PDB file of C-alpha atoms in Angstrom:
ATOM      1  CA  MET J  27     -31.531-156.961 -19.257  1.00 43.00           C
ATOM      2  CA  SER J  28     -32.134-160.168 -16.886  1.00 43.00           C
ATOM      3  CA  ALA J  29     -34.810-161.731 -17.432  1.00 45.00           C
ATOM      4  CA  ASN J  30     -36.345-160.593 -14.350  1.00 45.00           C
ATOM      5  CA  GLY J  31     -36.535-157.296 -16.355  1.00 45.00           C
ATOM      6  CA  ARG J  32     -34.092-155.898 -12.918  1.00 48.00           C
ATOM      7  CA  ASN J  33     -31.953-154.422 -14.989  1.00 61.00           C
ATOM      8  CA  ASP J  34     -34.933-152.037 -16.003  1.00 88.00           C
ATOM      9  CA  VAL J  35     -35.289-151.037 -13.175  1.00 95.00           C
ATOM     10  CA  ARG J  36     -34.231-147.123 -12.738  1.00 96.00           C
ATOM     11  CA  LEU J  37     -31.331-146.243  -9.809  1.00 97.00           C
ATOM     12  CA  ILE J  38     -31.724-143.200  -8.562  1.00 97.00           C
ATOM     13  CA  LYS J  39     -29.709-142.314  -5.766  1.00 97.00           C
ATOM     14  CA  LYS J  40     -29.659-139.684  -2.720  1.00 96.00           C
ATOM     15  CA  TYR J  41     -27.342-137.577  -1.836  1.00 94.00           C
ATOM     16  CA  PRO J  42     -26.578-136.384   2.254  1.00 91.00           C
ATOM     17  CA  ASN J  43     -27.448-132.698  -0.060  1.00 88.00           C
ATOM     18  CA  ARG J  44     -30.525-133.919  -0.764  1.00 86.00           C
ATOM     19  CA  ARG J  45     -29.557-133.849  -4.172  1.00 94.00           C
ATOM     20  CA  LEU J  46     -31.306-137.005  -6.202  1.00 96.00           C
ATOM     21  CA  TYR J  47     -28.444-138.561  -9.155  1.00 97.00           C
ATOM     22  CA  ASP J  48     -30.112-140.116 -11.760  1.00 97.00           C
ATOM     23  CA  THR J  49     -27.902-142.621 -12.652  1.00 96.00           C
ATOM     24  CA  ARG J  50     -28.761-144.081 -15.890  1.00 96.00           C
ATOM     25  CA  THR J  51     -29.100-140.489 -17.308  1.00 95.00           C
ATOM     26  CA  SER J  52     -25.669-139.890 -14.947  1.00 96.00           C
ATOM     27  CA  SER J  53     -27.486-136.180 -14.313  1.00 96.00           C
ATOM     28  CA  HIS J  54     -28.477-134.698 -11.382  1.00 96.00           C
ATOM     29  CA  ILE J  55     -32.934-134.532 -11.213  1.00 97.00           C
ATOM     30  CA  THR J  56     -36.104-133.466  -9.160  1.00 95.00           C
ATOM     31  CA  LEU J  57     -38.415-134.271  -7.814  1.00 95.00           C
ATOM     32  CA  ALA J  58     -41.261-132.977 -11.091  1.00 94.00           C
ATOM     33  CA  ASP J  59     -38.276-135.698 -13.035  1.00 96.00           C
ATOM     34  CA  ILE J  60     -39.420-138.410 -10.278  1.00 97.00           C
ATOM     35  CA  ARG J  61     -42.840-137.694 -10.560  1.00 95.00           C
ATOM     36  CA  GLN J  62     -42.995-137.389 -14.371  1.00 95.00           C
ATOM     37  CA  LEU J  63     -41.315-141.658 -14.207  1.00 96.00           C
ATOM     38  CA  VAL J  64     -44.322-142.123 -11.744  1.00 94.00           C
ATOM     39  CA  LEU J  65     -46.610-140.395 -14.672  1.00 90.00           C
ATOM     40  CA  SER J  66     -44.638-142.329 -17.281  1.00 92.00           C
ATOM     41  CA  GLU J  67     -45.526-145.889 -15.592  1.00 89.00           C
ATOM     42  CA  GLU J  68     -41.335-145.992 -15.380  1.00 95.00           C
ATOM     43  CA  PRO J  69     -39.750-148.154 -12.462  1.00 96.00           C
ATOM     44  CA  PHE J  70     -37.497-147.108 -10.124  1.00 97.00           C
ATOM     45  CA  GLN J  71     -36.466-146.989  -6.928  1.00 97.00           C
ATOM     46  CA  VAL J  72     -34.626-144.272  -4.729  1.00 97.00           C
ATOM     47  CA  VAL J  73     -31.780-145.586  -2.000  1.00 97.00           C
ATOM     48  CA  ASP J  74     -29.264-143.915  -0.223  1.00 96.00           C
ATOM     49  CA  ALA J  75     -26.138-143.324  -1.938  1.00 95.00           C
ATOM     50  CA  LYS J  76     -23.898-143.623   1.102  1.00 94.00           C
ATOM     51  CA  THR J  77     -26.328-146.512   3.065  1.00 96.00           C
ATOM     52  CA  GLY J  78     -27.998-148.620  -0.011  1.00 95.00           C
ATOM     53  CA  GLU J  79     -31.780-147.794   2.504  1.00 97.00           C
ATOM     54  CA  ASP J  80     -34.561-148.360  -0.107  1.00 97.00           C
ATOM     55  CA  LEU J  81     -35.823-144.507  -0.015  1.00 97.00           C
ATOM     56  CA  THR J  82     -38.721-144.579  -2.500  1.00 97.00           C
ATOM     57  CA  ARG J  83     -41.530-144.528  -0.515  1.00 95.00           C
ATOM     58  CA  ASN J  84     -40.199-141.523   1.263  1.00 95.00           C
ATOM     59  CA  ILE J  85     -39.286-139.522  -2.228  1.00 96.00           C
ATOM     60  CA  LEU J  86     -43.383-140.390  -3.141  1.00 96.00           C
ATOM     61  CA  LEU J  87     -44.365-139.433   0.141  1.00 94.00           C
ATOM     62  CA  GLN J  88     -42.443-135.826  -0.515  1.00 94.00           C
ATOM     63  CA  ILE J  89     -43.604-135.460  -3.850  1.00 94.00           C
ATOM     64  CA  ILE J  90     -47.270-135.614  -2.593  1.00 93.00           C
ATOM     65  CA  GLN J  91     -46.634-133.368   0.056  1.00 92.00           C
ATOM     66  CA  GLU J  92     -45.257-131.223  -2.635  1.00 91.00           C
ATOM     67  CA  ALA J  93     -48.918-132.027  -5.045  1.00 90.00           C
ATOM     68  CA  GLU J  94     -51.283-131.187  -1.375  1.00 90.00           C
ATOM     69  CA  SER J  95     -49.252-127.691  -0.748  1.00 89.00           C
ATOM     70  CA  ASP J  96     -50.268-126.969  -5.146  1.00 86.00           C
ATOM     71  CA  GLY J  97     -54.481-126.206  -5.774  1.00 80.00           C
ATOM     72  CA  GLU J  98     -56.903-127.694  -4.611  1.00 81.00           C
ATOM     73  CA  PRO J  99     -55.311-131.484  -2.578  1.00 86.00           C
ATOM     74  CA  ILE J 100     -57.050-134.611  -2.444  1.00 85.00           C
ATOM     75  CA  PHE J 101     -56.335-134.993   1.050  1.00 86.00           C
ATOM     76  CA  SER J 102     -58.963-133.015   3.328  1.00 87.00           C
ATOM     77  CA  SER J 103     -57.985-132.940   7.157  1.00 89.00           C
ATOM     78  CA  GLU J 104     -60.268-135.117   8.373  1.00 89.00           C
ATOM     79  CA  MET J 105     -59.469-138.032   5.887  1.00 86.00           C
ATOM     80  CA  LEU J 106     -55.966-138.015   6.538  1.00 87.00           C
ATOM     81  CA  LYS J 107     -57.102-137.259  10.404  1.00 88.00           C
ATOM     82  CA  GLY J 108     -58.957-140.695   9.697  1.00 83.00           C
ATOM     83  CA  ILE J 109     -56.016-142.430   7.940  1.00 83.00           C
ATOM     84  CA  ILE J 110     -53.666-141.968  10.654  1.00 85.00           C
ATOM     85  CA  ARG J 111     -56.490-143.530  13.155  1.00 82.00           C
ATOM     86  CA  PHE J 112     -55.881-147.148  10.663  1.00 80.00           C
ATOM     87  CA  TYR J 113     -52.739-147.396  11.251  1.00 83.00           C
ATOM     88  CA  GLY J 114     -52.110-150.244  13.764  1.00 79.00           C
ATOM     89  CA  PRO J 115     -54.540-153.150  13.425  1.00 75.00           C
ATOM     90  CA  PHE J 116     -56.150-152.026  10.457  1.00 74.00           C
ATOM     91  CA  GLN J 117     -53.407-151.177   8.287  1.00 79.00           C
ATOM     92  CA  GLY J 118     -53.730-153.972   5.926  1.00 80.00           C
ATOM     93  CA  VAL J 119     -57.258-153.626   5.711  1.00 78.00           C
ATOM     94  CA  LEU J 120     -56.498-149.530   5.051  1.00 78.00           C
ATOM     95  CA  THR J 121     -54.279-150.152   3.032  1.00 81.00           C
ATOM     96  CA  SER J 122     -55.965-153.139   0.710  1.00 82.00           C
ATOM     97  CA  TYR J 123     -59.306-151.103   0.129  1.00 81.00           C
ATOM     98  CA  LEU J 124     -56.852-147.692  -0.954  1.00 82.00           C
ATOM     99  CA  GLU J 125     -55.137-149.732  -3.666  1.00 85.00           C
ATOM    100  CA  LYS J 126     -58.296-151.574  -4.855  1.00 85.00           C
ATOM    101  CA  SER J 127     -59.792-147.948  -4.635  1.00 82.00           C
ATOM    102  CA  ILE J 128     -57.322-146.073  -6.971  1.00 82.00           C
ATOM    103  CA  GLN J 129     -56.020-148.933  -8.866  1.00 84.00           C
ATOM    104  CA  SER J 130     -60.380-148.970 -10.437  1.00 82.00           C
ATOM    105  CA  VAL J 131     -59.731-145.260 -10.736  1.00 78.00           C
ATOM    106  CA  ILE J 132     -57.081-145.890 -13.096  1.00 78.00           C
ATOM    107  CA  ASP J 133     -58.523-149.139 -14.805  1.00 78.00           C
ATOM    108  CA  VAL J 134     -61.929-146.642 -15.935  1.00 74.00           C
ATOM    109  CA  GLN J 135     -59.230-143.944 -17.265  1.00 71.00           C
ATOM    110  CA  THR J 136     -57.911-146.274 -19.161  1.00 73.00           C
ATOM    111  CA  GLN J 137     -61.289-148.530 -20.493  1.00 70.00           C
ATOM    112  CA  ALA J 138     -62.283-145.140 -21.807  1.00 67.00           C
ATOM    113  CA  GLY J 139     -59.173-144.158 -22.966  1.00 64.00           C
ATOM    114  CA  VAL J 140     -58.108-140.697 -22.367  1.00 54.00           C
ATOM    115  CA  GLN J 141     -54.655-139.703 -23.674  1.00 54.00           C
ATOM    116  CA  SER J 142     -53.903-136.959 -21.223  1.00 59.00           C
ATOM    117  CA  THR J 143     -54.375-136.144 -17.882  1.00 63.00           C
ATOM    118  CA  GLN J 144     -56.214-132.119 -19.228  1.00 65.00           C
ATOM    119  CA  ALA J 145     -59.076-134.824 -21.176  1.00 68.00           C
ATOM    120  CA  TRP J 146     -59.251-136.483 -18.031  1.00 64.00           C
ATOM    121  CA  THR J 147     -58.938-133.578 -15.413  1.00 70.00           C
ATOM    122  CA  ASP J 148     -62.210-132.074 -18.265  1.00 72.00           C
ATOM    123  CA  PHE J 149     -64.079-135.320 -18.261  1.00 68.00           C
ATOM    124  CA  MET J 150     -64.285-135.922 -14.283  1.00 64.00           C
ATOM    125  CA  GLN J 151     -65.550-132.396 -13.681  1.00 69.00           C
ATOM    126  CA  SER J 152     -68.006-132.275 -16.588  1.00 72.00           C
ATOM    127  CA  GLN J 153     -69.687-135.405 -14.378  1.00 66.00           C
ATOM    128  CA  ALA J 154     -68.358-134.284 -11.295  1.00 65.00           C
ATOM    129  CA  PRO J 155     -72.337-134.899  -9.734  1.00 73.00           C
ATOM    130  CA  MET J 156     -72.876-137.944 -11.795  1.00 69.00           C
ATOM    131  CA  MET J 157     -69.117-139.504 -10.164  1.00 65.00           C
ATOM    132  CA  GLN J 158     -70.132-138.243  -6.983  1.00 70.00           C
ATOM    133  CA  ASP J 159     -74.082-139.764  -6.684  1.00 74.00           C
ATOM    134  CA  LEU J 160     -71.528-143.237  -7.386  1.00 73.00           C
ATOM    135  CA  MET J 161     -68.500-142.597  -5.799  1.00 72.00           C
ATOM    136  CA  ARG J 162     -71.077-142.604  -2.631  1.00 75.00           C
ATOM    137  CA  GLN J 163     -73.099-145.448  -3.591  1.00 80.00           C
ATOM    138  CA  TYR J 164     -69.369-147.160  -3.457  1.00 76.00           C
ATOM    139  CA  VAL J 165     -68.434-146.223   0.047  1.00 77.00           C
ATOM    140  CA  GLU J 166     -71.559-147.506   1.017  1.00 80.00           C
ATOM    141  CA  GLN J 167     -71.416-150.096  -1.096  1.00 80.00           C
ATOM    142  CA  SER J 168     -68.560-150.367   0.521  1.00 77.00           C
ATOM    143  CA  LYS J 169     -69.344-149.516   4.399  1.00 77.00           C
ATOM    144  CA  LYS J 170     -72.158-151.706   3.937  1.00 79.00           C
ATOM    145  CA  LEU J 171     -70.000-155.623   2.769  1.00 76.00           C
ATOM    146  CA  TYR J 172     -67.239-154.515   5.635  1.00 72.00           C
ATOM    147  CA  LEU J 173     -69.933-154.072   8.055  1.00 75.00           C
ATOM    148  CA  ASN J 174     -71.862-157.639   7.542  1.00 75.00           C
ATOM    149  CA  THR J 175     -68.210-159.485   7.316  1.00 71.00           C
ATOM    150  CA  GLN J 176     -67.662-158.048  10.271  1.00 67.00           C
ATOM    151  CA  ASN J 177     -71.211-159.207  11.303  1.00 72.00           C
ATOM    152  CA  MET J 178     -70.431-162.688   9.810  1.00 68.00           C
ATOM    153  CA  PHE J 179     -68.052-163.799  12.083  1.00 67.00           C
ATOM    154  CA  GLY J 180     -68.708-161.887  15.448  1.00 65.00           C
ATOM    155  CA  ILE J 181     -65.654-159.470  14.328  1.00 59.00           C
ATOM    156  CA  PHE J 182     -65.672-156.654  17.245  1.00 54.00           C
ATOM    157  CA  SER J 183     -69.189-157.611  18.877  1.00 54.00           C
ATOM    158  CA  GLY J 184     -68.869-154.959  21.572  1.00 52.00           C
ATOM    159  CA  PHE J 185     -67.774-152.259  19.322  1.00 50.00           C
ATOM    160  CA  ALA J 186     -70.777-152.468  16.411  1.00 45.00           C
ATOM    161  CA  GLY J 187     -72.611-149.320  15.915  1.00 47.00           C
ATOM    162  CA  LYS J 188     -76.014-149.912  17.011  1.00 46.00           C
ATOM    163  CA  PRO J 189     -78.876-148.844  13.753  1.00 45.00           C
ATOM    164  CA  GLY J 190     -78.824-145.087  14.183  1.00 45.00           C
ATOM    165  CA  GLY J 191     -74.599-144.775  15.432  1.00 45.00           C
ATOM    166  CA  LYS J 192     -74.411-145.361  18.922  1.00 44.00           C
ATOM    167  CA  LYS J 193     -72.293-148.132  20.709  1.00 45.00           C
ATOM    168  CA  ASP J 194     -73.011-150.396  23.320  1.00 46.00           C
ATOM    169  CA  GLY J 195     -72.956-148.201  26.581  1.00 47.00           C
ATOM    170  CA  ASP J 196     -74.220-144.693  24.457  1.00 46.00           C
ATOM    171  CA  GLU J 197     -77.823-144.688  25.266  1.00 45.00           C
ATOM    172  CA  GLY J 198     -77.770-142.505  28.331  1.00 47.00           C
ATOM    173  CA  GLN J 199     -74.988-140.307  27.044  1.00 46.00           C
ATOM    174  CA  ASN J 200     -75.452-136.846  25.309  1.00 44.00           C
TER     175      ASN J 200
END
């Protein structure tokens, strides 16, 4: 292993036949195996075996898509539509916000000392009403912060919503 830890990254090669090959164990693996690498926080990278192109994000998205198809999804249709609308000029803001929000939940989970996903799930379900209220407050606080920042710097002054949810020029429309 090198001093920079680069050799610690597990290399997974994806072949044209869609098979994934773990170069560390010299064996084929599945998306479920890669999901387990994520859960165990083992660093890895998935590359195209022929071109060397980094496919890690694509594989992670496949894992999320499978998880969304099984059981209760995290992303509602409205949430996905909202995310799609953010692609473009606001993309960096949403990326940063989502990363920090998810990291906050992970930090709370770690601080609580929860050892298993099932224990965390049981805890969260028993705390659902309180957690939903906290999340609602967090979202409202984030919204206010965003709007205050927007107003403070005069950003998008022509697009800012007026009280009551109306935008400039909406007064006469129904």
